[in-house]
XYZ file of C-alpha atoms in Angstrom:
486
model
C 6.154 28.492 10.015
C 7.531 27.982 6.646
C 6.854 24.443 4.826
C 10.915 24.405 4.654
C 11.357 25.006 8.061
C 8.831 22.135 8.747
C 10.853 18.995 6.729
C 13.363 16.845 8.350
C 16.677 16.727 6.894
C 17.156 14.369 3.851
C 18.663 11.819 5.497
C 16.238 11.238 7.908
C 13.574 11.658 5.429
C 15.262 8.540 3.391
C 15.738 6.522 6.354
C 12.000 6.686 7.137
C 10.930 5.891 3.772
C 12.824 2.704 2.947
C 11.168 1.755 6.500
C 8.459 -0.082 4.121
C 10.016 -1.373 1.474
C 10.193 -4.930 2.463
C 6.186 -4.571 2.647
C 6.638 -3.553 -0.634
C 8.404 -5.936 -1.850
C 5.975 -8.600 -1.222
C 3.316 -7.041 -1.712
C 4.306 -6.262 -5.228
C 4.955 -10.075 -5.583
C 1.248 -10.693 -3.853
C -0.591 -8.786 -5.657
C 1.074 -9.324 -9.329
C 1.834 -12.892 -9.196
C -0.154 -14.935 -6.613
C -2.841 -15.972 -8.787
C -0.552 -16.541 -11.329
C 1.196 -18.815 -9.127
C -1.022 -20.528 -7.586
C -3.224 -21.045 -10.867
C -0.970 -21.529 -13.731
C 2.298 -22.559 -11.885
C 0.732 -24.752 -9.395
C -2.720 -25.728 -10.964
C -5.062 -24.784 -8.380
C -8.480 -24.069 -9.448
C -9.737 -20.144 -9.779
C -11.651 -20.485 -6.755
C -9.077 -22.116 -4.878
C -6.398 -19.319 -5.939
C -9.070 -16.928 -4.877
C -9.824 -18.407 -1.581
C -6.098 -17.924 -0.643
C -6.071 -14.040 -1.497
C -9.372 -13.496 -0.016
C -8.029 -15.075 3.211
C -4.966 -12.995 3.356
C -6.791 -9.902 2.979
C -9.572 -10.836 5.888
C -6.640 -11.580 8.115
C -4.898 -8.325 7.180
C -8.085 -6.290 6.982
C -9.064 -7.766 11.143
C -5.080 -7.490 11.852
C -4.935 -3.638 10.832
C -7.662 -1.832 13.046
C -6.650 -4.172 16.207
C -2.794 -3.466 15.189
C -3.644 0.295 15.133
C -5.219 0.510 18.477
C -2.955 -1.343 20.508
C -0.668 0.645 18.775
C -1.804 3.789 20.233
C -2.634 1.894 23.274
C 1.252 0.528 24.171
C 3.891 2.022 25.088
C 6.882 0.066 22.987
C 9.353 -2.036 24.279
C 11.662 0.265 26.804
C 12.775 3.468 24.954
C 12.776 2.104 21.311
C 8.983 4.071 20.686
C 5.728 2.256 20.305
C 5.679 2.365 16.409
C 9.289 1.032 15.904
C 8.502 -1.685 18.188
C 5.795 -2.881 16.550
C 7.470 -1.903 13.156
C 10.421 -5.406 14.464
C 7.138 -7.644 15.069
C 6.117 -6.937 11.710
C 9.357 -7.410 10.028
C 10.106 -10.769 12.075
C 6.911 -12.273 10.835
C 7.017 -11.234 7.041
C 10.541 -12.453 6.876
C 9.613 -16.154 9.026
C 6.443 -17.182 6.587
C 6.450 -15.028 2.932
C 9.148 -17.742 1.433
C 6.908 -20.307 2.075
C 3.905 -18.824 -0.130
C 5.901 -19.020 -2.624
C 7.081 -22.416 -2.933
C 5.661 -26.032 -3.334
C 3.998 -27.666 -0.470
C 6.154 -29.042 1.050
C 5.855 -33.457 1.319
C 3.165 -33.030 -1.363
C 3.192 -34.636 -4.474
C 0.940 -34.767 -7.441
C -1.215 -37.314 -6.104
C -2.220 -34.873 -2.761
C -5.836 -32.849 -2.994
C -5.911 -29.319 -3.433
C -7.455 -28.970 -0.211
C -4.852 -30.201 1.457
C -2.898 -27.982 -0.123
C -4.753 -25.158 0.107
C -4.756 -25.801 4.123
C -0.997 -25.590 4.348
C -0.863 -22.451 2.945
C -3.055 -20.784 5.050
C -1.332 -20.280 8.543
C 2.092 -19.231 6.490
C -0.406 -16.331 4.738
C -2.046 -15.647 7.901
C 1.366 -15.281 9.826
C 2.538 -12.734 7.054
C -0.612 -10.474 6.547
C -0.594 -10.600 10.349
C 3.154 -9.349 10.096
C 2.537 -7.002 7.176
C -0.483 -4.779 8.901
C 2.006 -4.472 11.463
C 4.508 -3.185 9.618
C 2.357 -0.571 7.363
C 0.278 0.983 10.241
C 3.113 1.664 12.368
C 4.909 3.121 9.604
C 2.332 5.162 8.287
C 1.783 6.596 11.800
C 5.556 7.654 11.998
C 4.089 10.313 9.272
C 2.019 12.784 11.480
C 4.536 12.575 14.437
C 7.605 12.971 12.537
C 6.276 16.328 10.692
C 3.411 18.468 11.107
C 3.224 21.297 8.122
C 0.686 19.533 5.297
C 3.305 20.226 2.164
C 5.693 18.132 4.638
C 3.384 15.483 4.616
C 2.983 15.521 1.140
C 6.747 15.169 0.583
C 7.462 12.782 3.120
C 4.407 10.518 1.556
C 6.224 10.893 -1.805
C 9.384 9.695 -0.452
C 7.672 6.595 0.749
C 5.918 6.190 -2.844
C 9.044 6.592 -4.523
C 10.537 3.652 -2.467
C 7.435 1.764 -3.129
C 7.867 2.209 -6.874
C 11.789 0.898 -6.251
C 10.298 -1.821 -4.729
C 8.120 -3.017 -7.487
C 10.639 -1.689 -9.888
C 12.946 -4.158 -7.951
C 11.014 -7.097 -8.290
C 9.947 -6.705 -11.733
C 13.311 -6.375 -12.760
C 14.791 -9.311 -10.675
C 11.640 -11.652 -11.811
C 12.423 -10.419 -15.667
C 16.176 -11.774 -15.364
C 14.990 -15.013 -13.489
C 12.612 -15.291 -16.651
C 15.321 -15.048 -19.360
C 17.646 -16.896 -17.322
C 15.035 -20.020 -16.849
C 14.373 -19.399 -20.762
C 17.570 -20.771 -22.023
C 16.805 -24.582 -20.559
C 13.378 -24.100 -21.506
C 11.144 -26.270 -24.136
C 8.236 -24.085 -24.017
C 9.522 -20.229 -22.622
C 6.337 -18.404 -23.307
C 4.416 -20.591 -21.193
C 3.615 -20.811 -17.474
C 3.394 -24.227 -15.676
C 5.084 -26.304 -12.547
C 8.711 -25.450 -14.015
C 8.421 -22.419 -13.340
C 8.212 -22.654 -9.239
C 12.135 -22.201 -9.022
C 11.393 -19.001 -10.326
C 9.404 -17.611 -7.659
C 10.883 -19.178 -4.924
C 14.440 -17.390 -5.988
C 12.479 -14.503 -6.280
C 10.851 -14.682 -2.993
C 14.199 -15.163 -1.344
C 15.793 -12.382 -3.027
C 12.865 -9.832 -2.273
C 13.391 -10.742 1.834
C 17.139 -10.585 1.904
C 16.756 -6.579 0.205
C 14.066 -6.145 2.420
C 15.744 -6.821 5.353
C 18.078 -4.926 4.593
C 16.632 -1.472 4.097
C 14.057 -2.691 7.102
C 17.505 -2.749 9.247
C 18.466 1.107 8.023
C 15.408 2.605 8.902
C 16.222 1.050 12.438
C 19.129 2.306 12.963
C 18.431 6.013 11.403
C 14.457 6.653 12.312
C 14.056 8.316 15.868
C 10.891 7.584 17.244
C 9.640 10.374 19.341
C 8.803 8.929 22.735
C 5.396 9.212 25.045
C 5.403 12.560 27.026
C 3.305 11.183 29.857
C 3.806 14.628 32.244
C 4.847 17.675 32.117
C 8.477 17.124 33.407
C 9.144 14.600 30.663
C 7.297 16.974 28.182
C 9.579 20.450 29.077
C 12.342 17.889 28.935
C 11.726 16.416 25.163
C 10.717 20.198 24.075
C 14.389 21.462 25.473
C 15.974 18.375 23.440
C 14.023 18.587 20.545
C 14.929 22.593 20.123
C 18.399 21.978 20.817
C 18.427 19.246 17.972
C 16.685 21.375 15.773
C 18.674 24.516 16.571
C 21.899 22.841 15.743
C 20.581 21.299 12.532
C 19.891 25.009 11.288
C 16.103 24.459 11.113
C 13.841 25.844 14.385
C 10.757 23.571 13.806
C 7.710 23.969 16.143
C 6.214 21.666 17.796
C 2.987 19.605 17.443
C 0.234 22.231 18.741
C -2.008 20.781 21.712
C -5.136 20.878 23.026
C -6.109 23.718 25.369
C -8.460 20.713 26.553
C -8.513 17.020 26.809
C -12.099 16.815 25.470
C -10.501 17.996 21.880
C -7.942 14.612 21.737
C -10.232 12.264 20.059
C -9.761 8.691 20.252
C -10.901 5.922 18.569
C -14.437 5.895 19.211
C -14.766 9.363 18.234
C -13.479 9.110 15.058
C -16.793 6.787 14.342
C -18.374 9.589 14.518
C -16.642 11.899 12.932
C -18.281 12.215 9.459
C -14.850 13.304 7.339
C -13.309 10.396 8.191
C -15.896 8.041 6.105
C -15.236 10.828 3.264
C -11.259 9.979 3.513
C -12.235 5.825 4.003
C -14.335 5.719 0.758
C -11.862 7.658 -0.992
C -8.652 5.354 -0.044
C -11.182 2.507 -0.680
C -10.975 3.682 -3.774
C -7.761 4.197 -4.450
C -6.531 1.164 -3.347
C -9.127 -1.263 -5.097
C -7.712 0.678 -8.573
C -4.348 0.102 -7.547
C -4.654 -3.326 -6.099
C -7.078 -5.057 -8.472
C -5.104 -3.420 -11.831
C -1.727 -4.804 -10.020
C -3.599 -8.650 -9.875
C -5.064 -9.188 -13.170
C -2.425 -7.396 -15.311
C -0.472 -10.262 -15.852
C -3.812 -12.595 -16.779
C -4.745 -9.787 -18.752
C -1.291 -9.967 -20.982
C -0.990 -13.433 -21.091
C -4.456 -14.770 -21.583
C -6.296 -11.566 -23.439
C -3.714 -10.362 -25.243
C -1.530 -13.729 -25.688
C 1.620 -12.364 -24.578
C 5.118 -14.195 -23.959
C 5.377 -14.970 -20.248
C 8.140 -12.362 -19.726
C 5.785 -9.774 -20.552
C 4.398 -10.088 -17.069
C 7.469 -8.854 -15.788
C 8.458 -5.656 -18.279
C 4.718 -4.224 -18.311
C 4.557 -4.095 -14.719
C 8.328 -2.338 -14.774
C 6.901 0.117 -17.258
C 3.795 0.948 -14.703
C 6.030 1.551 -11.885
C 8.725 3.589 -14.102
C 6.264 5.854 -14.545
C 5.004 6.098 -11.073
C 7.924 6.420 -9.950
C 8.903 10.169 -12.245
C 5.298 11.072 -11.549
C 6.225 10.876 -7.330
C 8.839 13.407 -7.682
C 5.943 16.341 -8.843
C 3.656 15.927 -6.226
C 4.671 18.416 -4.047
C 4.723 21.137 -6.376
C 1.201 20.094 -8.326
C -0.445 19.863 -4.882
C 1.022 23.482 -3.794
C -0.280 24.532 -7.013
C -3.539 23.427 -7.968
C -4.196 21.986 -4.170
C -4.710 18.090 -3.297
C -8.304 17.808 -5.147
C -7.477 18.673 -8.164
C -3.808 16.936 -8.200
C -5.894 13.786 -7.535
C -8.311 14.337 -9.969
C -6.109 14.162 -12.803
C -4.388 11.326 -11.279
C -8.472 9.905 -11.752
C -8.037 11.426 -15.732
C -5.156 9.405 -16.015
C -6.679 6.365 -14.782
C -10.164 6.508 -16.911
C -7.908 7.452 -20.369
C -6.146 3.997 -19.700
C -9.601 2.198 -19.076
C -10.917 3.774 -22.152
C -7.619 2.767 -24.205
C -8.128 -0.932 -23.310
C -12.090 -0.638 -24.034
C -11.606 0.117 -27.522
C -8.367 -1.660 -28.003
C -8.890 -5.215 -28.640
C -5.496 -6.448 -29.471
C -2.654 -3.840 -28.727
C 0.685 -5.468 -29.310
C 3.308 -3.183 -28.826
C 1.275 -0.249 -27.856
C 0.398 -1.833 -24.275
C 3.962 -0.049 -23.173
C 1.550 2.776 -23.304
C -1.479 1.878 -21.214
C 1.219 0.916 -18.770
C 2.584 4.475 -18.593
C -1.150 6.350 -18.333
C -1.822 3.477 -15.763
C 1.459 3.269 -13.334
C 1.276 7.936 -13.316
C -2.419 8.047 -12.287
C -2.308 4.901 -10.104
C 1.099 6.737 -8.336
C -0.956 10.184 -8.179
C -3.843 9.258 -6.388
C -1.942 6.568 -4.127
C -0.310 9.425 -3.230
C -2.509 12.024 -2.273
C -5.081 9.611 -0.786
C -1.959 9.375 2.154
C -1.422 12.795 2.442
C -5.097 13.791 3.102
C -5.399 10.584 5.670
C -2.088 12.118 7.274
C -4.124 15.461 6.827
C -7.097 13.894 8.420
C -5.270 13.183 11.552
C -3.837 16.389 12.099
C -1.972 16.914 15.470
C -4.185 13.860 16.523
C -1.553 11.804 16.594
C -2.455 9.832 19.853
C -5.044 7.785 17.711
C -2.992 7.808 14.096
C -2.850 4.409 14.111
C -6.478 3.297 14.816
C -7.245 5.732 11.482
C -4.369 4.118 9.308
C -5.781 0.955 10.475
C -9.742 1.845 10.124
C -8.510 2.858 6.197
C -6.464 -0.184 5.622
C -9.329 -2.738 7.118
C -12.004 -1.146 4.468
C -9.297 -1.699 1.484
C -8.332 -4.901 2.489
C -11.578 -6.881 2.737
C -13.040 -4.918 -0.014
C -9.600 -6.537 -2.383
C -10.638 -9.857 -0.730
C -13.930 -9.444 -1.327
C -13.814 -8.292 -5.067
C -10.742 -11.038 -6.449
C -13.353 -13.848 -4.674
C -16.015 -12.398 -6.846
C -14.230 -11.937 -9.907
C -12.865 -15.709 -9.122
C -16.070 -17.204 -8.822
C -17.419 -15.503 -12.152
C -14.398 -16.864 -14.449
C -15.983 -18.517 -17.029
C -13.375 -21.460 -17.523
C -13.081 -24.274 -14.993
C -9.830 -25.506 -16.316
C -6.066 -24.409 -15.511
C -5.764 -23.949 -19.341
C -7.534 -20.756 -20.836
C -10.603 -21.395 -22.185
C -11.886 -19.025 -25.464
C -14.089 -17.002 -23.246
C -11.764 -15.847 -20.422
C -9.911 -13.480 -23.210
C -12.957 -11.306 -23.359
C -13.536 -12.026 -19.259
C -9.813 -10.661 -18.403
C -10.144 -7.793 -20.888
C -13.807 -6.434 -19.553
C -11.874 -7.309 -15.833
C -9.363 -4.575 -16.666
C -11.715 -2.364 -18.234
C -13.997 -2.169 -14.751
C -11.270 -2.596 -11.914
C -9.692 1.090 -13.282
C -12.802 2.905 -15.301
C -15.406 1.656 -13.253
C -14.090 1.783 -9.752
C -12.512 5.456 -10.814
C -16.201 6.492 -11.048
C -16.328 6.163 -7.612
C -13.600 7.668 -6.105
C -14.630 10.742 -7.925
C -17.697 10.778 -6.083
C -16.266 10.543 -2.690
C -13.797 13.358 -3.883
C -16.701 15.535 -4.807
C -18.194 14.584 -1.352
C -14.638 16.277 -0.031
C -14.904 19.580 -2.406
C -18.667 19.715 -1.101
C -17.980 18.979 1.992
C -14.484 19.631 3.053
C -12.279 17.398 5.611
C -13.029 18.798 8.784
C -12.507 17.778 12.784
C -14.979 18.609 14.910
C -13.389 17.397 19.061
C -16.445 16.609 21.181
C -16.834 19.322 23.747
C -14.994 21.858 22.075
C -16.199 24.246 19.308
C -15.293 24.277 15.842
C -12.963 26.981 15.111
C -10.878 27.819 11.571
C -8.314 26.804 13.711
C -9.714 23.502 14.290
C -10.310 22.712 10.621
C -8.212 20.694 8.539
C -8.918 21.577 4.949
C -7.602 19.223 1.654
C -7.091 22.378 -0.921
């Protein structure tokens, strides 16, 4: 069957994809401006600002691989589909707690301890990372059952990137404005401080009132396949699903299934399935890049290269700008040169922009730059990590969401893990930069693209030596069987 015969019609294709942008949304603001926030708007101590992030990212990292298996595991709420249903639990809880990260604690005052502080925080973060695993893993494992042909998954993964790039494109844009805006009123508008928390709170309201807004269109025009417990209720969705597809113009097959059930694996058979540690260390990867770039670009502009304020805005727009033309030649480069190689020069891309800031102690103007090399390669490899996870999984959709979720935990405590560390080895103990945090931030940047990079091309040699392959217990490995990246 043809890769065109394989896609779902645009519209459906757009109303899944804008199915994540509220995640987006705040994640964008999470990763970008949290520290920021919490350090130089609200004075917390590095450690303290890091303590918050690493607990967000523990609660979403234990969240996502219990979220993905009762996933798999329930059925949904009536006939809305298991992945929509918990899709609504996610939504409800980012939009009930993210406004109050953002904000002042509320009844404290100067005079109340950081700690104090720091423990009202915590249940609001743990209530939205709780929310947002929810929302990404059933998402993501909407991918696999909505298509089946690889290139599909490619495309429909770009979609979803492109609306992630909106997103942050979105909130750069909205938190630039709110900048100038505050600017005209203000004594000192290159610097950040308590005046500033109007700022993010009107940003934080804005980003949930979009997001639940697209969040409400992918409701209302994403169609969840449902369960097909026996073999009355599967002839049944078959016979609807050709007639829908017949009328549309486009006769798509459907998922292939096992001749056995000893070649559905579930989640404990993924653990030993040696591929999918390939595919983990490799989104590991991708995401630490991604995520860790995304924190400390803004102290990397302000404090290392003593930028105005509003710079933390526009350099971020430029990054996602350029992810966001880069999405739209994904398809094609992958058909061409196959999904290794497309992600290796996402990797080039990456290590030129690491080797740019290396040698580049003060750049001025020429930082617009960086930020294009950085926001292309970042979007490249985000990319095509999803598309071989969604390759990974194959027609294994029963247990998509355990494997979404098993990827997601290792990226999410190893973000946690590395901003604590990073935290704890600032070399200033003040809210106020001291002299040697501009050579700590730039040496931060330097290692968090160039020297993580280094290992992601490892684990995709590991693929190229060893490529992605399923091996169902009982049942033996055929070329049939094999799900290959290139």
């Amino acid at each position: 069957m043809s890769d065109t015969h394989r896609s779902l019609p645009v519209l459906r294709r757009l109303s899944y994809a804008v199915g994540h942008f509220l995640n987006d949304l705040c994640a964008s603001m999470w990763f970008t401006y949290l520290l920021v926030f919490y350090h130089s708007v609200l004075g917390f101590q590095n450690t303290y600002a890091g303590v918050l992030l690493l607990v967000g990212q523990i609660a979403d990292a234990i969240c996502t691989p219990l979220i993905g298996y009762e996933s798999d595991r329930t059925p949904g709420c009536g006939n809305y589909g298991k992945r929509k249903t918990w899709h609504l639990v996610g939504t409800l809880s980012v939009l009930l707690s993210f406004a109050f990260i953002f904000n002042q604690c509320l009844g404290c005052s100067a005079l109340t301890p950081q700690w104090a502080s720091l423990t009202y925080f915590i249940p609001f973060i743990i209530i939205f990372q709780f929310g947002w695993a929810a929302t990404q893993i059933s998402h993501l494992s909407l991918i696999p059952e909505l298509v089946t042909c690889e290139h599909a998954k490619v495309e429909l993964t770009a979609y979803r990137y492109s609306f992630t790039v909106i997103a942050n494109i979105t909130v750069y844009a909205v938190a630039y404005l709110l900048f100038h805006i505050q600017a005209g009123g203000d004594d000192d508008p290159d610097a950040l401080g308590p005046v500033d928390i109007p700022v993010f709170r009107n940003l934080a309201l804005i980003v949930l009132g979009i997001g639940a807004l697209f969040s409400l269109v992918f409701h209302l025009g994403t169609t969840e396949r449902r369960p097909q417990a026996g073999r009355e209720d599967e002839g049944e969705e078959g016979k609807r699903r050709m007639e829908e597809e017949e009328a549309e113009g486009e006769l798509r097959s459907l998922l292939p299934r096992p001749k056995t059930t000893s070649s559905l694996l579930q989640w404990k058979c993924w653990l030993r399935q040696p591929s999918f540690y390939q595919v983990a260390l490799l989104y590991m990867s991708t995401r630490l890049i991604v995520n860790l770039s995304q924190t400390y670009i803004s102290m990397y502009l302000i404090n290392t290269l003593g930028l105005p304020k509003k710079f933390i805005a526009t350099i971020p727009l430029v990054m996602y700008l350029s992810g966001f033309l880069s999405s739209f030649i994904m398809k094609p480069l992958s058909k061409l040169i196959g999904k290794c190689l497309t992600y290796f020069v996402g990797l080039l891309l990456i290590m030129a922009f690491s080797f740019w800031v290396l040698v580049e102690n003060k750049m001025g103007q020429q930082v617009y730059g960086a930020a294009v090399l950085l926001g292309a390669g970042s979007a490249t490899i985000l990319v095509i990590s999803l598309s071989m996870t969604a390759e990974l999984i194959a027609d294994q959709t029963q247990s998509g969401a355990f494997v979404y979720g098993a990827m997601s935990f290792t990226d999410k405590l190893a973000n946690g893990v590395a901003v604590m560390i990073i935290q704890a080895l600032h070399p200033c103990h003040t809210v106020l930069c001291c002299p040697a945090c501009v050579w700590f931030y730039h040496y931060i940047m330097v290692s968090v693209t160039g020297g993580v990079a280094v290992v992601a091309t490892v684990a995709l040699c590991s693929i190229l030596i060893w490529p992605i392959r399923i091996r169902p217990r009982g049942v033996p490995v055929t070329s049939e069987d094999e799900a290959r990246v290139n």
